[in-house]
Amino acid sequence: MMPKRCNACGGEYEELTAEGLLYFHSCPPITRVRVIRNGQDQRVDLADLQPSDVVSIVREGEQLEIAVSELRAGDQRIGDVTRERPDRRDENSATIGGEEEADDRMPRRRRRIKARGRGVTDVARRDPDAP
Amino acid sequence: MMTPPDAARLLPALAPHGIYVAGDEFLLVTSLNALASVRLTVSGRMLTREGRLTPFVESHIPNSDRTAATSAIKLGEGWLQEITAIATGAAPTLGQTFVRVDLVRGEGAGQTVHATLLQGTATAAQRLAWPGSPIDTTLESPGALRSLAGSDPAAGAEIAETVPTGARWRLQSLRAALVTDATAANREVAIAFDDGTNTYAEAHSGVNQAASLTRQYTAAIAGIRGAAATGTGILLAIPAVILPAGHRIRTSTTNLQAGDNWGAPRLLVEEWLEGA
């Protein structure tokens, strides 16, 4: 059985654990950072954070607003939140609603899962001896 | 229909606990199971109206996602003498496979359960029996201990593992590596527990991880917070909370950067079946 990569979050996982139990992936939430960008107070995805964005930090006990490019090691960014990922995948079985999906691991070969999201892609198994 | 003369004639062969089964009644087998390739073998004997002891052996295939699977065993008219159930095909540990056998009549919404004869955890080594076995719930056997690998998140994403549908977990330990990118910032890792939306417990490492470093985090019940002597291992204590299905175990990393990369977590969890 090939490992899978989730097309929504990029997470990789094995569908069957070494002990013979099925593994059901669900996407982690996205970290959203509070920034001032173009003069507007807003939240952006962590992956979209720009060096020119202004973030709120705590430095030596004092709250400051500085550009991302000016962050120092001891600074603590504040105002982060998380939110669910759009098109998130959740392979756990749905008791109400959900979406039907083929599942070759199950005796009846089909299953209702909570959310198909953007689907999955087979990926090559990693060589544990690779550097 | 069994008549009094029939009953009198069959009395010597009848087990003292035997129950009369009408022709339109049958056994309904319901299972909850978490392990792939498990089958349940349900067997027993019927004493027919003609006085013949008739054995039956039926195979039941559970789902492996902890949702309920059902199958019917038609018995015909007579006296049910005994039933046993055992797991075959794979070797579930205590707490991974649960079975119930009811005596029922009818189908769908009109179905009536007359008796629950067997209910408990089945393994490949321990047989459930009627009469004899107690009617147990799924929570009465010890939780099954599972060591599992979670999803390896993409860079910039946190670890998040969801308790599967039909399960109940207690996290015993979690180990994962965080590789920080070159961005100047001190990261602090916490392990958070939430109900899918709201966080109800959070355990902080109390240790900073600076840029361009790799640190191994171990979260364990009764762990002592602090860094290992090697300087690369960090231990944090987590509460022994019990998480129902849909609740999550996740990392919450202060100052997480887009290039920071969590590796796949390894979890040791105690799992009970609740079913769905």
Tab-separated table of C-alpha atoms in Angstrom:
chain	number	residue	atom	x	y	z
A	1	MET	CA	0.000	0.000	0.000
A	2	MET	CA	1.519	3.325	-1.108
A	3	PRO	CA	1.827	6.239	1.313
A	4	LYS	CA	-0.557	9.114	0.572
A	5	ARG	CA	-0.170	12.856	0.331
A	6	CYS	CA	-3.198	14.996	1.152
A	7	ASN	CA	-3.814	17.480	-1.679
A	8	ALA	CA	-5.295	20.033	0.748
A	9	CYS	CA	-2.642	20.263	3.464
A	10	GLY	CA	0.353	18.427	1.976
A	11	GLY	CA	0.564	16.051	4.923
A	12	GLU	CA	1.901	12.552	4.199
A	13	TYR	CA	0.814	9.370	5.908
A	14	GLU	CA	0.503	5.603	5.737
A	15	GLU	CA	-3.065	4.296	5.416
A	16	LEU	CA	-2.386	1.123	7.368
A	17	THR	CA	-0.424	1.200	10.595
A	18	ALA	CA	2.200	-1.428	11.384
A	19	GLU	CA	-0.194	-2.979	13.902
A	20	GLY	CA	-2.891	-3.560	11.251
A	21	LEU	CA	-5.252	-0.721	12.108
A	22	LEU	CA	-6.457	1.730	9.512
A	23	TYR	CA	-5.236	5.307	9.779
A	24	PHE	CA	-7.625	8.145	8.987
A	25	HIS	CA	-6.001	11.448	8.091
A	26	SER	CA	-7.533	14.795	8.923
A	27	CYS	CA	-5.971	18.117	7.969
A	28	PRO	CA	-4.442	20.351	10.645
A	29	PRO	CA	-5.740	23.893	10.999
A	30	ILE	CA	-3.942	26.816	9.348
A	31	THR	CA	-2.029	29.339	11.447
A	32	ARG	CA	-3.245	32.867	10.729
A	33	VAL	CA	-1.053	35.826	11.677
A	34	ARG	CA	-2.375	39.256	12.614
A	35	VAL	CA	-0.595	41.845	10.447
A	36	ILE	CA	-0.854	45.403	9.293
A	37	ARG	CA	-0.495	45.310	5.510
A	38	ASN	CA	-1.078	48.345	3.310
A	39	GLY	CA	-2.306	50.166	6.402
A	40	GLN	CA	-5.008	47.586	7.096
A	41	ASP	CA	-5.252	45.406	10.177
A	42	GLN	CA	-5.923	41.885	8.928
A	43	ARG	CA	-5.058	38.234	9.326
A	44	VAL	CA	-3.074	36.330	6.713
A	45	ASP	CA	-2.062	32.699	6.378
A	46	LEU	CA	1.387	31.983	7.806
A	47	ALA	CA	2.581	30.887	4.355
A	48	ASP	CA	1.626	34.329	2.963
A	49	LEU	CA	3.513	36.361	5.574
A	50	GLN	CA	5.665	39.035	3.856
A	51	PRO	CA	8.874	40.713	5.161
A	52	SER	CA	7.123	44.101	4.881
A	53	ASP	CA	4.117	43.009	6.972
A	54	VAL	CA	3.943	44.651	10.401
A	55	VAL	CA	3.287	42.262	13.259
A	56	SER	CA	2.631	42.712	16.960
A	57	ILE	CA	5.353	41.319	19.186
A	58	VAL	CA	6.456	41.263	22.788
A	59	ARG	CA	10.133	42.270	23.221
A	60	GLU	CA	11.577	42.388	26.732
A	61	GLY	CA	8.088	42.744	28.173
A	62	GLU	CA	7.075	45.581	25.906
A	63	GLN	CA	4.495	45.272	23.138
A	64	LEU	CA	5.718	46.661	19.803
A	65	GLU	CA	4.658	46.681	16.196
A	66	ILE	CA	7.535	45.977	13.810
A	67	ALA	CA	8.123	44.690	10.312
A	68	VAL	CA	8.663	40.954	9.910
A	69	SER	CA	12.110	41.645	8.473
A	70	GLU	CA	13.125	43.274	11.783
A	71	LEU	CA	12.249	40.330	14.053
A	72	ARG	CA	14.896	39.264	16.559
A	73	ALA	CA	15.444	35.906	18.237
A	74	GLY	CA	13.736	36.778	21.520
A	75	ASP	CA	10.651	38.399	20.024
A	76	GLN	CA	7.310	36.751	20.592
A	77	ARG	CA	4.733	37.251	17.861
A	78	ILE	CA	1.253	37.706	19.290
A	79	GLY	CA	-2.234	37.624	17.827
A	80	ASP	CA	-1.894	34.318	15.949
A	81	VAL	CA	-5.063	32.275	15.582
A	82	THR	CA	-5.928	29.056	13.820
A	83	ARG	CA	-8.751	28.316	11.463
A	84	GLU	CA	-9.904	25.281	9.588
A	85	ARG	CA	-8.385	24.813	6.167
A	86	PRO	CA	-10.672	25.393	3.164
A	87	ASP	CA	-11.266	22.058	1.383
A	88	ARG	CA	-9.896	20.216	4.397
A	89	ARG	CA	-9.889	16.450	4.227
A	90	ASP	CA	-11.168	14.335	7.091
A	91	GLU	CA	-11.121	10.603	6.437
A	92	ASN	CA	-12.874	9.684	9.657
A	93	SER	CA	-16.166	7.858	9.190
A	94	ALA	CA	-19.215	10.104	9.093
A	95	THR	CA	-22.154	9.133	11.278
A	96	ILE	CA	-24.325	11.884	9.803
A	97	GLY	CA	-23.925	13.258	6.283
A	98	GLY	CA	-20.426	13.023	4.922
A	99	GLU	CA	-19.316	11.962	1.476
A	100	GLU	CA	-19.014	8.468	0.056
A	101	GLU	CA	-15.585	7.345	-1.058
A	102	ALA	CA	-14.102	4.052	-2.228
A	103	ASP	CA	-11.928	2.431	0.418
A	104	ASP	CA	-10.210	-0.814	-0.588
A	105	ARG	CA	-9.227	-1.438	3.019
A	106	MET	CA	-12.821	-2.042	4.076
A	107	PRO	CA	-14.789	-5.280	3.613
A	108	ARG	CA	-17.538	-3.452	1.726
A	109	ARG	CA	-15.080	-1.304	-0.271
A	110	ARG	CA	-16.995	1.942	0.230
A	111	ARG	CA	-17.299	4.236	3.202
A	112	ARG	CA	-18.817	7.583	4.111
A	113	ILE	CA	-16.095	9.931	5.284
A	114	LYS	CA	-16.509	13.338	6.891
A	115	ALA	CA	-14.893	15.338	4.069
A	116	ARG	CA	-13.093	14.311	0.881
A	117	GLY	CA	-11.410	17.697	0.577
A	118	ARG	CA	-9.108	17.839	-2.419
A	119	GLY	CA	-8.355	14.136	-2.424
A	120	VAL	CA	-5.017	12.370	-2.077
A	121	THR	CA	-2.049	11.413	-4.226
A	122	ASP	CA	0.108	8.294	-3.977
A	123	VAL	CA	3.713	9.073	-3.079
A	124	ALA	CA	6.851	6.958	-3.146
A	125	ARG	CA	7.887	5.327	0.080
A	126	ARG	CA	10.902	7.024	1.616
A	127	ASP	CA	14.126	5.064	1.954
A	128	PRO	CA	14.923	5.131	5.692
A	129	ASP	CA	18.650	4.853	4.854
A	130	ALA	CA	18.590	7.856	2.535
A	131	PRO	CA	20.619	10.797	3.859
B	1	MET	CA	-45.461	-24.000	16.801
B	2	MET	CA	-44.100	-26.023	19.715
B	3	THR	CA	-46.839	-27.957	21.525
B	4	PRO	CA	-46.745	-29.167	25.157
B	5	PRO	CA	-46.294	-32.805	24.022
B	6	ASP	CA	-43.317	-31.713	21.869
B	7	ALA	CA	-41.738	-30.003	24.880
B	8	ALA	CA	-42.279	-33.045	27.108
B	9	ARG	CA	-40.678	-35.330	24.533
B	10	LEU	CA	-37.624	-33.080	24.125
B	11	LEU	CA	-37.106	-32.338	27.793
B	12	PRO	CA	-34.311	-34.893	28.370
B	13	ALA	CA	-32.163	-33.346	25.600
B	14	LEU	CA	-32.909	-29.725	26.447
B	15	ALA	CA	-30.224	-27.642	28.105
B	16	PRO	CA	-31.610	-26.109	31.330
B	17	HIS	CA	-31.047	-22.587	30.033
B	18	GLY	CA	-32.286	-23.355	26.490
B	19	ILE	CA	-34.750	-20.848	25.055
B	20	TYR	CA	-37.467	-21.454	22.547
B	21	VAL	CA	-36.951	-19.751	19.174
B	22	ALA	CA	-39.976	-19.262	16.942
B	23	GLY	CA	-39.528	-19.749	13.233
B	24	ASP	CA	-39.577	-16.016	12.509
B	25	GLU	CA	-36.957	-15.134	15.097
B	26	PHE	CA	-33.246	-15.061	14.384
B	27	LEU	CA	-29.902	-14.065	15.865
B	28	LEU	CA	-28.649	-10.590	15.007
B	29	VAL	CA	-24.859	-10.243	15.259
B	30	THR	CA	-23.561	-6.687	15.697
B	31	SER	CA	-19.852	-5.898	15.824
B	32	LEU	CA	-17.555	-2.965	16.430
B	33	ASN	CA	-13.974	-3.435	15.347
B	34	ALA	CA	-10.796	-1.467	14.721
B	35	LEU	CA	-8.445	-4.073	13.248
B	36	ALA	CA	-8.244	-5.008	9.566
B	37	SER	CA	-9.033	-8.585	8.379
B	38	VAL	CA	-10.903	-9.647	11.523
B	39	ARG	CA	-13.760	-12.137	11.198
B	40	LEU	CA	-16.024	-13.361	13.945
B	41	THR	CA	-17.067	-16.968	14.077
B	42	VAL	CA	-20.399	-17.458	15.830
B	43	SER	CA	-21.365	-21.029	16.509
B	44	GLY	CA	-23.806	-22.994	18.630
B	45	ARG	CA	-26.455	-25.696	18.619
B	46	MET	CA	-30.225	-25.835	18.132
B	47	LEU	CA	-32.480	-28.596	19.348
B	48	THR	CA	-35.098	-28.999	16.632
B	49	ARG	CA	-38.743	-29.998	17.118
B	50	GLU	CA	-37.782	-33.422	15.849
B	51	GLY	CA	-35.315	-33.795	18.725
B	52	ARG	CA	-32.204	-33.427	16.605
B	53	LEU	CA	-29.243	-31.386	17.887
B	54	THR	CA	-28.217	-29.217	14.932
B	55	PRO	CA	-24.919	-27.319	15.094
B	56	PHE	CA	-24.499	-24.013	13.281
B	57	VAL	CA	-21.321	-22.057	12.425
B	58	GLU	CA	-21.572	-18.627	10.825
B	59	SER	CA	-18.919	-16.122	9.815
B	60	HIS	CA	-19.495	-12.433	10.477
B	61	ILE	CA	-17.328	-9.759	8.826
B	62	PRO	CA	-16.921	-6.622	10.956
B	63	ASN	CA	-16.068	-3.206	9.568
B	64	SER	CA	-12.571	-2.070	10.446
B	65	ASP	CA	-13.408	1.607	11.048
B	66	ARG	CA	-15.222	1.072	14.380
B	67	THR	CA	-18.660	1.509	12.824
B	68	ALA	CA	-21.287	-1.153	13.495
B	69	ALA	CA	-21.674	-4.101	11.138
B	70	THR	CA	-24.622	-6.472	11.416
B	71	SER	CA	-25.549	-9.875	10.044
B	72	ALA	CA	-28.384	-12.309	10.678
B	73	ILE	CA	-28.237	-15.983	11.568
B	74	LYS	CA	-31.456	-17.829	10.732
B	75	LEU	CA	-32.052	-20.671	13.129
B	76	GLY	CA	-35.465	-22.112	12.306
B	77	GLU	CA	-37.828	-23.261	15.019
B	78	GLY	CA	-36.499	-25.048	18.081
B	79	TRP	CA	-34.569	-24.584	21.300
B	80	LEU	CA	-31.367	-22.598	21.274
B	81	GLN	CA	-28.856	-24.511	23.399
B	82	GLU	CA	-25.677	-22.448	23.409
B	83	ILE	CA	-23.706	-19.836	21.432
B	84	THR	CA	-20.023	-18.973	21.325
B	85	ALA	CA	-18.134	-16.222	19.497
B	86	ILE	CA	-14.433	-15.912	18.790
B	87	ALA	CA	-12.278	-13.687	16.571
B	88	THR	CA	-10.593	-15.316	13.590
B	89	GLY	CA	-8.631	-14.101	10.575
B	90	ALA	CA	-6.572	-11.666	12.673
B	91	ALA	CA	-5.616	-11.411	16.306
B	92	PRO	CA	-7.283	-8.419	17.942
B	93	THR	CA	-6.117	-7.489	21.400
B	94	LEU	CA	-8.574	-6.813	24.208
B	95	GLY	CA	-10.548	-3.707	23.337
B	96	GLN	CA	-10.217	-3.922	19.530
B	97	THR	CA	-13.195	-6.135	18.633
B	98	PHE	CA	-16.592	-6.104	20.297
B	99	VAL	CA	-19.582	-8.299	19.527
B	100	ARG	CA	-23.233	-8.490	20.566
B	101	VAL	CA	-25.676	-11.253	19.718
B	102	ASP	CA	-29.391	-10.510	20.106
B	103	LEU	CA	-32.436	-12.670	19.588
B	104	VAL	CA	-34.744	-10.570	17.409
B	105	ARG	CA	-37.860	-10.650	15.297
B	106	GLY	CA	-38.642	-8.520	12.258
B	107	GLU	CA	-36.682	-6.126	10.047
B	108	GLY	CA	-35.936	-2.416	9.957
B	109	ALA	CA	-37.961	-0.059	12.153
B	110	GLY	CA	-40.301	-2.886	13.149
B	111	GLN	CA	-37.498	-5.011	14.530
B	112	THR	CA	-37.882	-6.073	18.154
B	113	VAL	CA	-35.040	-7.309	20.327
B	114	HIS	CA	-36.261	-10.068	22.641
B	115	ALA	CA	-32.987	-10.902	24.373
B	116	THR	CA	-29.329	-9.925	24.383
B	117	LEU	CA	-27.457	-13.181	24.736
B	118	LEU	CA	-23.813	-12.199	24.259
B	119	GLN	CA	-22.060	-8.845	24.550
B	120	GLY	CA	-18.381	-8.285	25.118
B	121	THR	CA	-14.861	-8.093	23.750
B	122	ALA	CA	-13.745	-10.973	21.554
B	123	THR	CA	-10.160	-11.950	20.822
B	124	ALA	CA	-8.628	-14.883	18.956
B	125	ALA	CA	-7.755	-16.491	22.289
B	126	GLN	CA	-10.716	-15.623	24.486
B	127	ARG	CA	-14.145	-16.917	23.590
B	128	LEU	CA	-17.449	-15.319	24.542
B	129	ALA	CA	-20.134	-17.797	25.512
B	130	TRP	CA	-23.851	-17.924	26.183
B	131	PRO	CA	-24.583	-19.003	28.779
B	132	GLY	CA	-21.659	-17.939	30.908
B	133	SER	CA	-20.139	-14.660	29.735
B	134	PRO	CA	-21.291	-11.442	31.398
B	135	ILE	CA	-22.995	-8.742	29.321
B	136	ASP	CA	-20.152	-6.225	29.155
B	137	THR	CA	-19.920	-2.745	27.687
B	138	THR	CA	-17.059	-1.683	25.414
B	139	LEU	CA	-15.463	0.249	28.256
B	140	GLU	CA	-15.121	-2.632	30.684
B	141	SER	CA	-12.079	-4.230	29.122
B	142	PRO	CA	-8.701	-2.499	29.392
B	143	GLY	CA	-7.989	-0.036	26.609
B	144	ALA	CA	-5.971	-1.429	23.710
B	145	LEU	CA	-2.483	0.077	23.574
B	146	ARG	CA	-1.615	1.387	20.125
B	147	SER	CA	1.647	2.747	18.774
B	148	LEU	CA	0.860	4.660	15.621
B	149	ALA	CA	2.493	7.106	13.242
B	150	GLY	CA	0.495	10.244	12.532
B	151	SER	CA	0.541	12.426	9.446
B	152	ASP	CA	3.810	14.155	8.570
B	153	PRO	CA	2.700	17.781	8.149
B	154	ALA	CA	3.934	20.038	5.358
B	155	ALA	CA	6.311	22.863	6.313
B	156	GLY	CA	4.576	25.625	8.240
B	157	ALA	CA	1.794	23.344	9.483
B	158	GLU	CA	1.190	22.003	12.951
B	159	ILE	CA	0.693	18.387	13.943
B	160	ALA	CA	-2.973	17.505	14.403
B	161	GLU	CA	-4.304	14.021	15.078
B	162	THR	CA	-8.030	13.399	15.393
B	163	VAL	CA	-9.528	10.682	17.563
B	164	PRO	CA	-11.200	8.366	15.039
B	165	THR	CA	-14.970	7.947	14.821
B	166	GLY	CA	-16.115	5.276	17.263
B	167	ALA	CA	-12.998	5.490	19.465
B	168	ARG	CA	-12.022	6.995	22.777
B	169	TRP	CA	-8.346	7.781	23.394
B	170	ARG	CA	-6.040	8.565	26.256
B	171	LEU	CA	-2.681	9.827	24.971
B	172	GLN	CA	0.136	8.137	26.857
B	173	SER	CA	2.993	9.739	24.917
B	174	LEU	CA	3.800	11.600	21.726
B	175	ARG	CA	7.218	12.109	20.140
B	176	ALA	CA	7.963	14.388	17.189
B	177	ALA	CA	10.837	16.442	15.811
B	178	LEU	CA	10.658	20.119	14.936
B	179	VAL	CA	13.202	21.518	12.471
B	180	THR	CA	13.257	25.305	12.546
B	181	ASP	CA	14.134	27.414	9.530
B	182	ALA	CA	16.631	30.299	9.511
B	183	THR	CA	14.116	32.973	10.573
B	184	ALA	CA	15.227	34.679	13.796
B	185	ALA	CA	12.579	33.849	16.389
B	186	ASN	CA	12.284	31.663	19.460
B	187	ARG	CA	9.646	28.990	19.052
B	188	GLU	CA	7.882	27.491	22.042
B	189	VAL	CA	5.988	24.258	21.629
B	190	ALA	CA	2.792	23.301	23.416
B	191	ILE	CA	0.606	20.230	23.108
B	192	ALA	CA	-3.051	21.218	22.898
B	193	PHE	CA	-6.212	19.174	23.275
B	194	ASP	CA	-9.405	20.431	21.631
B	195	ASP	CA	-12.930	19.306	20.814
B	196	GLY	CA	-12.399	20.050	17.128
B	197	THR	CA	-12.828	23.786	17.718
B	198	ASN	CA	-12.260	24.809	21.328
B	199	THR	CA	-9.033	24.102	23.212
B	200	TYR	CA	-9.581	22.710	26.717
B	201	ALA	CA	-6.047	21.802	27.765
B	202	GLU	CA	-2.599	22.986	26.741
B	203	ALA	CA	0.783	21.868	28.061
B	204	HIS	CA	3.777	24.088	27.312
B	205	SER	CA	7.370	22.941	26.968
B	206	GLY	CA	8.761	25.987	28.786
B	207	VAL	CA	11.811	25.804	26.500
B	208	ASN	CA	12.671	27.981	23.524
B	209	GLN	CA	13.881	26.594	20.225
B	210	ALA	CA	15.818	29.125	18.149
B	211	ALA	CA	16.393	29.240	14.376
B	212	SER	CA	18.061	26.453	12.373
B	213	LEU	CA	17.814	23.774	15.059
B	214	THR	CA	16.314	20.318	15.322
B	215	ARG	CA	14.671	19.308	18.598
B	216	GLN	CA	12.904	16.098	19.580
B	217	TYR	CA	9.832	16.710	21.724
B	218	THR	CA	8.375	14.000	23.920
B	219	ALA	CA	5.059	14.637	25.626
B	220	ALA	CA	4.080	12.093	28.248
B	221	ILE	CA	1.683	11.696	31.130
B	222	ALA	CA	3.612	12.420	34.318
B	223	GLY	CA	6.567	13.633	32.277
B	224	ILE	CA	8.841	16.186	33.898
B	225	ARG	CA	9.167	19.348	31.938
B	226	GLY	CA	12.674	20.216	30.836
B	227	ALA	CA	15.442	19.698	28.304
B	228	ALA	CA	17.464	16.486	28.065
B	229	ALA	CA	21.191	16.519	28.811
B	230	THR	CA	21.996	16.163	25.118
B	231	GLY	CA	20.259	19.465	24.508
B	232	THR	CA	18.207	18.050	21.623
B	233	GLY	CA	15.462	16.271	23.518
B	234	ILE	CA	12.714	18.178	25.326
B	235	LEU	CA	10.195	16.513	27.607
B	236	LEU	CA	6.861	18.001	28.549
B	237	ALA	CA	4.107	16.803	30.839
B	238	ILE	CA	0.589	16.349	29.512
B	239	PRO	CA	-2.654	15.791	31.418
B	240	ALA	CA	-4.253	12.318	31.365
B	241	VAL	CA	-7.393	13.544	29.630
B	242	ILE	CA	-9.715	11.105	27.868
B	243	LEU	CA	-10.646	12.261	24.391
B	244	PRO	CA	-13.851	11.218	22.624
B	245	ALA	CA	-14.157	10.817	18.862
B	246	GLY	CA	-13.517	14.000	16.886
B	247	HIS	CA	-11.346	15.597	19.541
B	248	ARG	CA	-7.789	16.463	18.527
B	249	ILE	CA	-4.258	16.259	19.818
B	250	ARG	CA	-2.162	18.929	18.191
B	251	THR	CA	0.904	21.055	18.528
B	252	SER	CA	0.585	24.774	19.088
B	253	THR	CA	3.866	26.470	18.302
B	254	THR	CA	4.432	30.085	19.295
B	255	ASN	CA	6.281	31.961	16.543
B	256	LEU	CA	5.914	29.112	14.047
B	257	GLN	CA	7.499	30.119	10.739
B	258	ALA	CA	6.470	29.134	7.222
B	259	GLY	CA	9.677	27.114	6.794
B	260	ASP	CA	9.522	25.305	10.158
B	261	ASN	CA	8.884	21.634	9.685
B	262	TRP	CA	7.328	19.166	12.069
B	263	GLY	CA	8.082	15.513	11.380
B	264	ALA	CA	5.539	12.705	11.631
B	265	PRO	CA	4.522	12.185	15.250
B	266	ARG	CA	4.655	8.789	16.929
B	267	LEU	CA	1.860	8.323	19.447
B	268	LEU	CA	1.222	5.737	22.112
B	269	VAL	CA	-2.491	5.817	22.872
B	270	GLU	CA	-4.847	3.755	24.977
B	271	GLU	CA	-7.955	3.129	22.889
B	272	TRP	CA	-11.463	2.012	23.730
B	273	LEU	CA	-14.234	1.261	21.273
B	274	GLU	CA	-17.378	3.319	21.564
B	275	GLY	CA	-18.810	2.495	18.188
B	276	ALA	CA	-20.732	4.592	15.719
